PDB file of C-alpha atoms in Angstrom:
ATOM      1  CA  UNK A   1     -17.571  -9.609-119.344  1.00 89.00           C
ATOM      2  CA  UNK A   2     -20.191  -7.473-117.184  1.00 94.00           C
ATOM      3  CA  UNK A   3     -23.647  -9.054-116.020  1.00 96.00           C
ATOM      4  CA  UNK A   4     -26.191  -7.588-116.751  1.00 97.00           C
ATOM      5  CA  UNK A   5     -28.938  -6.487-113.740  1.00 97.00           C
ATOM      6  CA  UNK A   6     -32.301  -6.140-112.924  1.00 96.00           C
ATOM      7  CA  UNK A   7     -33.681  -3.281-115.494  1.00 96.00           C
ATOM      8  CA  UNK A   8     -31.570  -4.389-118.392  1.00 97.00           C
ATOM      9  CA  UNK A   9     -33.768  -4.985-121.087  1.00 97.00           C
ATOM     10  CA  UNK A  10     -32.265  -7.331-122.251  1.00 96.00           C
ATOM     11  CA  UNK A  11     -32.782  -9.450-119.763  1.00 97.00           C
ATOM     12  CA  UNK A  12     -36.196  -9.451-120.185  1.00 98.00           C
ATOM     13  CA  UNK A  13     -35.479 -11.091-124.145  1.00 98.00           C
ATOM     14  CA  UNK A  14     -36.045 -14.054-125.599  1.00 98.00           C
ATOM     15  CA  UNK A  15     -32.818 -16.074-126.196  1.00 98.00           C
ATOM     16  CA  UNK A  16     -32.346 -17.748-129.826  1.00 98.00           C
ATOM     17  CA  UNK A  17     -31.469 -21.093-129.977  1.00 97.00           C
ATOM     18  CA  UNK A  18     -28.175 -22.219-131.688  1.00 97.00           C
ATOM     19  CA  UNK A  19     -27.571 -23.827-134.763  1.00 94.00           C
ATOM     20  CA  UNK A  20     -25.284 -26.704-134.922  1.00 92.00           C
ATOM     21  CA  UNK A  21     -23.232 -24.577-137.021  1.00 93.00           C
ATOM     22  CA  UNK A  22     -23.016 -21.810-134.645  1.00 95.00           C
ATOM     23  CA  UNK A  23     -22.501 -24.540-131.412  1.00 95.00           C
ATOM     24  CA  UNK A  24     -19.164 -25.118-132.996  1.00 93.00           C
ATOM     25  CA  UNK A  25     -18.101 -21.655-134.123  1.00 95.00           C
ATOM     26  CA  UNK A  26     -15.013 -19.419-133.017  1.00 96.00           C
ATOM     27  CA  UNK A  27     -17.549 -16.705-131.529  1.00 97.00           C
ATOM     28  CA  UNK A  28     -19.242 -19.328-129.357  1.00 97.00           C
ATOM     29  CA  UNK A  29     -16.717 -20.835-128.140  1.00 95.00           C
ATOM     30  CA  UNK A  30     -14.906 -17.284-126.747  1.00 97.00           C
ATOM     31  CA  UNK A  31     -18.868 -16.789-125.810  1.00 98.00           C
ATOM     32  CA  UNK A  32     -18.396 -20.127-123.214  1.00 96.00           C
ATOM     33  CA  UNK A  33     -14.964 -19.512-121.699  1.00 95.00           C
ATOM     34  CA  UNK A  34     -16.281 -15.377-121.106  1.00 97.00           C
ATOM     35  CA  UNK A  35     -19.096 -17.138-119.246  1.00 96.00           C
ATOM     36  CA  UNK A  36     -16.665 -19.475-117.466  1.00 93.00           C
ATOM     37  CA  UNK A  37     -14.671 -16.851-116.419  1.00 94.00           C
ATOM     38  CA  UNK A  38     -17.171 -14.482-115.342  1.00 94.00           C
ATOM     39  CA  UNK A  39     -18.959 -17.856-112.890  1.00 91.00           C
ATOM     40  CA  UNK A  40     -14.966 -18.403-111.759  1.00 89.00           C
ATOM     41  CA  UNK A  41     -14.858 -14.695-110.552  1.00 91.00           C
ATOM     42  CA  UNK A  42     -18.293 -14.751-109.263  1.00 90.00           C
ATOM     43  CA  UNK A  43     -17.910 -17.888-107.586  1.00 86.00           C
ATOM     44  CA  UNK A  44     -21.496 -19.396-108.440  1.00 86.00           C
ATOM     45  CA  UNK A  45     -23.069 -22.462-109.734  1.00 87.00           C
ATOM     46  CA  UNK A  46     -24.448 -21.062-112.833  1.00 93.00           C
ATOM     47  CA  UNK A  47     -25.332 -18.937-115.311  1.00 96.00           C
ATOM     48  CA  UNK A  48     -26.801 -18.303-118.951  1.00 97.00           C
ATOM     49  CA  UNK A  49     -25.603 -16.563-121.708  1.00 98.00           C
ATOM     50  CA  UNK A  50     -28.315 -13.533-121.437  1.00 98.00           C
ATOM     51  CA  UNK A  51     -26.577 -12.614-118.416  1.00 97.00           C
ATOM     52  CA  UNK A  52     -23.147 -11.293-120.134  1.00 97.00           C
ATOM     53  CA  UNK A  53     -25.415  -9.397-122.520  1.00 97.00           C
ATOM     54  CA  UNK A  54     -25.939 -12.415-125.141  1.00 98.00           C
ATOM     55  CA  UNK A  55     -29.078 -13.722-126.447  1.00 98.00           C
ATOM     56  CA  UNK A  56     -27.989 -16.878-127.547  1.00 98.00           C
ATOM     57  CA  UNK A  57     -29.871 -20.186-125.979  1.00 98.00           C
ATOM     58  CA  UNK A  58     -26.304 -21.524-123.434  1.00 98.00           C
ATOM     59  CA  UNK A  59     -26.316 -22.170-119.825  1.00 96.00           C
ATOM     60  CA  UNK A  60     -22.807 -23.152-118.244  1.00 94.00           C
ATOM     61  CA  UNK A  61     -23.054 -25.196-115.024  1.00 90.00           C
ATOM     62  CA  UNK A  62     -20.680 -25.209-112.475  1.00 82.00           C
ATOM     63  CA  UNK A  63     -21.546 -27.447-110.012  1.00 68.00           C
ATOM     64  CA  UNK A  64     -19.611 -30.541-107.872  1.00 59.00           C
ATOM     65  CA  UNK A  65     -20.872 -33.864-107.161  1.00 47.00           C
ATOM     66  CA  UNK A  66     -24.114 -33.333-109.599  1.00 46.00           C
ATOM     67  CA  UNK A  67     -26.669 -36.186-108.699  1.00 44.00           C
ATOM     68  CA  UNK A  68     -25.925 -37.036-112.683  1.00 46.00           C
ATOM     69  CA  UNK A  69     -23.257 -36.972-114.432  1.00 44.00           C
ATOM     70  CA  UNK A  70     -21.920 -34.724-117.901  1.00 43.00           C
ATOM     71  CA  UNK A  71     -19.183 -36.860-118.486  1.00 41.00           C
ATOM     72  CA  UNK A  72     -17.167 -36.143-115.634  1.00 42.00           C
ATOM     73  CA  UNK A  73     -16.554 -32.909-116.566  1.00 38.00           C
ATOM     74  CA  UNK A  74     -15.750 -30.111-113.647  1.00 44.00           C
ATOM     75  CA  UNK A  75     -18.215 -28.187-116.044  1.00 55.00           C
ATOM     76  CA  UNK A  76     -20.853 -28.069-118.465  1.00 86.00           C
ATOM     77  CA  UNK A  77     -21.843 -26.871-121.223  1.00 93.00           C
ATOM     78  CA  UNK A  78     -25.636 -26.457-122.496  1.00 95.00           C
ATOM     79  CA  UNK A  79     -27.054 -25.674-125.749  1.00 97.00           C
ATOM     80  CA  UNK A  80     -30.440 -25.054-126.745  1.00 97.00           C
ATOM     81  CA  UNK A  81     -32.186 -26.557-123.210  1.00 96.00           C
ATOM     82  CA  UNK A  82     -35.333 -27.250-122.770  1.00 96.00           C
ATOM     83  CA  UNK A  83     -37.149 -29.458-119.568  1.00 95.00           C
ATOM     84  CA  UNK A  84     -40.233 -31.467-119.120  1.00 94.00           C
ATOM     85  CA  UNK A  85     -41.499 -30.909-115.485  1.00 91.00           C
ATOM     86  CA  UNK A  86     -42.104 -34.633-113.859  1.00 86.00           C
ATOM     87  CA  UNK A  87     -43.486 -34.969-110.841  1.00 79.00           C
ATOM     88  CA  UNK A  88     -45.577 -31.696-111.377  1.00 78.00           C
ATOM     89  CA  UNK A  89     -47.406 -31.127-107.650  1.00 86.00           C
ATOM     90  CA  UNK A  90     -43.728 -31.753-105.798  1.00 90.00           C
ATOM     91  CA  UNK A  91     -42.883 -28.284-105.132  1.00 93.00           C
ATOM     92  CA  UNK A  92     -39.544 -27.489-103.289  1.00 92.00           C
ATOM     93  CA  UNK A  93     -38.663 -23.670-102.075  1.00 92.00           C
ATOM     94  CA  UNK A  94     -36.341 -22.840-102.664  1.00 90.00           C
ATOM     95  CA  UNK A  95     -33.981 -19.452-101.812  1.00 91.00           C
ATOM     96  CA  UNK A  96     -32.450 -18.542-104.644  1.00 93.00           C
ATOM     97  CA  UNK A  97     -29.823 -15.593-105.572  1.00 92.00           C
ATOM     98  CA  UNK A  98     -29.028 -14.326-108.788  1.00 95.00           C
ATOM     99  CA  UNK A  99     -25.613 -12.336-109.748  1.00 95.00           C
ATOM    100  CA  UNK A 100     -28.739  -9.968-112.122  1.00 97.00           C
ATOM    101  CA  UNK A 101     -30.404  -9.669-108.823  1.00 96.00           C
ATOM    102  CA  UNK A 102     -27.740  -8.144-106.479  1.00 95.00           C
ATOM    103  CA  UNK A 103     -28.053  -8.220-102.881  1.00 94.00           C
ATOM    104  CA  UNK A 104     -30.997  -9.647-102.834  1.00 95.00           C
ATOM    105  CA  UNK A 105     -32.393 -13.472-101.658  1.00 94.00           C
ATOM    106  CA  UNK A 106     -35.559 -14.519-101.949  1.00 95.00           C
ATOM    107  CA  UNK A 107     -37.810 -17.282-101.704  1.00 94.00           C
ATOM    108  CA  UNK A 108     -39.043 -19.291-105.084  1.00 96.00           C
ATOM    109  CA  UNK A 109     -40.942 -22.368-105.903  1.00 95.00           C
ATOM    110  CA  UNK A 110     -39.660 -24.593-108.106  1.00 95.00           C
ATOM    111  CA  UNK A 111     -40.225 -28.623-109.340  1.00 95.00           C
ATOM    112  CA  UNK A 112     -38.515 -31.067-107.793  1.00 93.00           C
ATOM    113  CA  UNK A 113     -37.836 -33.077-110.289  1.00 93.00           C
ATOM    114  CA  UNK A 114     -37.310 -32.279-113.982  1.00 93.00           C
ATOM    115  CA  UNK A 115     -36.296 -33.777-117.503  1.00 93.00           C
ATOM    116  CA  UNK A 116     -33.316 -31.692-119.126  1.00 94.00           C
ATOM    117  CA  UNK A 117     -33.280 -31.774-122.822  1.00 95.00           C
ATOM    118  CA  UNK A 118     -30.307 -30.165-124.543  1.00 95.00           C
ATOM    119  CA  UNK A 119     -27.241 -30.338-127.444  1.00 93.00           C
ATOM    120  CA  UNK A 120     -23.693 -30.767-125.543  1.00 88.00           C
ATOM    121  CA  UNK A 121     -20.533 -28.905-126.732  1.00 82.00           C
ATOM    122  CA  UNK A 122     -19.762 -31.990-129.793  1.00 85.00           C
ATOM    123  CA  UNK A 123     -23.216 -31.137-130.850  1.00 83.00           C
ATOM    124  CA  UNK A 124     -24.721 -34.505-129.291  1.00 89.00           C
ATOM    125  CA  UNK A 125     -28.247 -34.392-128.135  1.00 92.00           C
ATOM    126  CA  UNK A 126     -28.285 -35.774-123.913  1.00 92.00           C
ATOM    127  CA  UNK A 127     -30.902 -35.966-121.817  1.00 92.00           C
ATOM    128  CA  UNK A 128     -30.716 -36.118-117.697  1.00 90.00           C
ATOM    129  CA  UNK A 129     -33.397 -36.178-115.033  1.00 90.00           C
ATOM    130  CA  UNK A 130     -32.556 -33.525-112.295  1.00 88.00           C
ATOM    131  CA  UNK A 131     -34.303 -33.321-108.765  1.00 87.00           C
ATOM    132  CA  UNK A 132     -33.984 -31.141-105.935  1.00 86.00           C
ATOM    133  CA  UNK A 133     -31.901 -28.639-106.083  1.00 85.00           C
ATOM    134  CA  UNK A 134     -29.601 -28.996-109.279  1.00 85.00           C
ATOM    135  CA  UNK A 135     -33.265 -28.838-110.973  1.00 89.00           C
ATOM    136  CA  UNK A 136     -33.717 -25.412-109.180  1.00 91.00           C
ATOM    137  CA  UNK A 137     -30.556 -24.378-110.996  1.00 91.00           C
ATOM    138  CA  UNK A 138     -31.199 -25.515-114.205  1.00 93.00           C
ATOM    139  CA  UNK A 139     -34.920 -23.644-113.944  1.00 95.00           C
ATOM    140  CA  UNK A 140     -33.714 -20.489-112.981  1.00 95.00           C
ATOM    141  CA  UNK A 141     -30.962 -20.798-115.881  1.00 96.00           C
ATOM    142  CA  UNK A 142     -34.147 -21.437-118.018  1.00 97.00           C
ATOM    143  CA  UNK A 143     -35.509 -19.077-116.739  1.00 97.00           C
ATOM    144  CA  UNK A 144     -32.980 -16.268-118.228  1.00 98.00           C
ATOM    145  CA  UNK A 145     -33.312 -17.524-121.408  1.00 98.00           C
ATOM    146  CA  UNK A 146     -37.130 -16.750-121.375  1.00 98.00           C
ATOM    147  CA  UNK A 147     -36.435 -13.487-120.180  1.00 98.00           C
ATOM    148  CA  UNK A 148     -37.532 -13.840-116.896  1.00 98.00           C
ATOM    149  CA  UNK A 149     -35.659 -13.231-113.578  1.00 97.00           C
ATOM    150  CA  UNK A 150     -36.699 -15.635-110.194  1.00 97.00           C
ATOM    151  CA  UNK A 151     -38.337 -12.327-108.344  1.00 97.00           C
ATOM    152  CA  UNK A 152     -41.050 -12.972-111.385  1.00 97.00           C
ATOM    153  CA  UNK A 153     -41.738 -16.930-110.150  1.00 96.00           C
ATOM    154  CA  UNK A 154     -42.049 -15.602-106.469  1.00 96.00           C
ATOM    155  CA  UNK A 155     -45.617 -16.296-104.662  1.00 95.00           C
ATOM    156  CA  UNK A 156     -45.368 -13.603-102.413  1.00 94.00           C
ATOM    157  CA  UNK A 157     -42.669 -10.367-101.850  1.00 93.00           C
ATOM    158  CA  UNK A 158     -41.947 -10.846 -98.471  1.00 92.00           C
ATOM    159  CA  UNK A 159     -39.859 -13.419 -99.159  1.00 92.00           C
ATOM    160  CA  UNK A 160     -37.697 -11.467-100.675  1.00 94.00           C
ATOM    161  CA  UNK A 161     -34.961 -10.006 -98.551  1.00 92.00           C
ATOM    162  CA  UNK A 162     -31.115  -8.123 -98.674  1.00 93.00           C
ATOM    163  CA  UNK A 163     -28.879 -10.947 -98.561  1.00 89.00           C
ATOM    164  CA  UNK A 164     -26.522  -9.149 -95.125  1.00 89.00           C
ATOM    165  CA  UNK A 165     -29.814  -8.756 -93.142  1.00 86.00           C
ATOM    166  CA  UNK A 166     -31.022 -12.695 -94.548  1.00 84.00           C
ATOM    167  CA  UNK A 167     -27.698 -13.607 -92.813  1.00 83.00           C
ATOM    168  CA  UNK A 168     -27.387 -11.464 -90.053  1.00 83.00           C
ATOM    169  CA  UNK A 169     -30.972 -11.628 -88.374  1.00 74.00           C
ATOM    170  CA  UNK A 170     -30.942 -15.602 -89.235  1.00 67.00           C
ATOM    171  CA  UNK A 171     -34.289 -15.083 -91.511  1.00 60.00           C
ATOM    172  CA  UNK A 172     -33.806 -18.314 -93.213  1.00 54.00           C
ATOM    173  CA  UNK A 173     -34.206 -19.925 -89.246  1.00 54.00           C
ATOM    174  CA  UNK A 174     -36.877 -18.256 -88.995  1.00 47.00           C
ATOM    175  CA  UNK A 175     -39.155 -19.234 -92.068  1.00 48.00           C
ATOM    176  CA  UNK A 176     -37.680 -23.356 -92.487  1.00 44.00           C
ATOM    177  CA  UNK A 177     -41.566 -24.098 -90.572  1.00 38.00           C
ATOM    178  CA  UNK A 178     -42.765 -23.047 -94.231  1.00 41.00           C
ATOM    179  CA  UNK A 179     -43.249 -26.475 -94.795  1.00 38.00           C
ATOM    180  CA  UNK A 180     -42.065 -28.359 -98.211  1.00 39.00           C
ATOM    181  CA  UNK A 181     -38.584 -28.327 -98.615  1.00 41.00           C
ATOM    182  CA  UNK A 182     -36.417 -25.160 -98.052  1.00 42.00           C
ATOM    183  CA  UNK A 183     -33.244 -24.980 -99.494  1.00 44.00           C
ATOM    184  CA  UNK A 184     -30.470 -22.447 -98.696  1.00 42.00           C
ATOM    185  CA  UNK A 185     -28.015 -21.179-100.931  1.00 45.00           C
ATOM    186  CA  UNK A 186     -23.821 -22.156 -99.916  1.00 38.00           C
TER     187      UNK A 186
END
């Protein structure tokens, strides 16, 4: 499916939670297959249903070597997620990209540690503690479910760059002295 980009009103709307019946439906399984195909095509780490125009609380994460286990799956489907911020004063500054904000990269403050609560593909309630880049990725995707984009979280737009120029001119090296934990995309 086509990924919606900044300017689409659907990206600014809240997503609805799914019932257990909806989680087990053929329609939801097709949405997840579409999300997986789109994520593979874009070579991304995660995607949320609103990015493909579906206002449902679904996140698909496909990150190797996560610091927690989703039953050793190669990817994880997260339904109806919620997060609880742990150690709220510990902030990472993360360089984020987004398929819905193509060609740009921005420095975003994210909580270093959070607890994620969700329903899995088998409609089982799950919980995991996430840290660092993994916590940032889930917070980024949760924002999509709430109608937000990473640019809404940025504290200073002078740290919003065109991705190619950021790579070409070594902006990331010059900004690494900001302090805190600065992460770079792969």
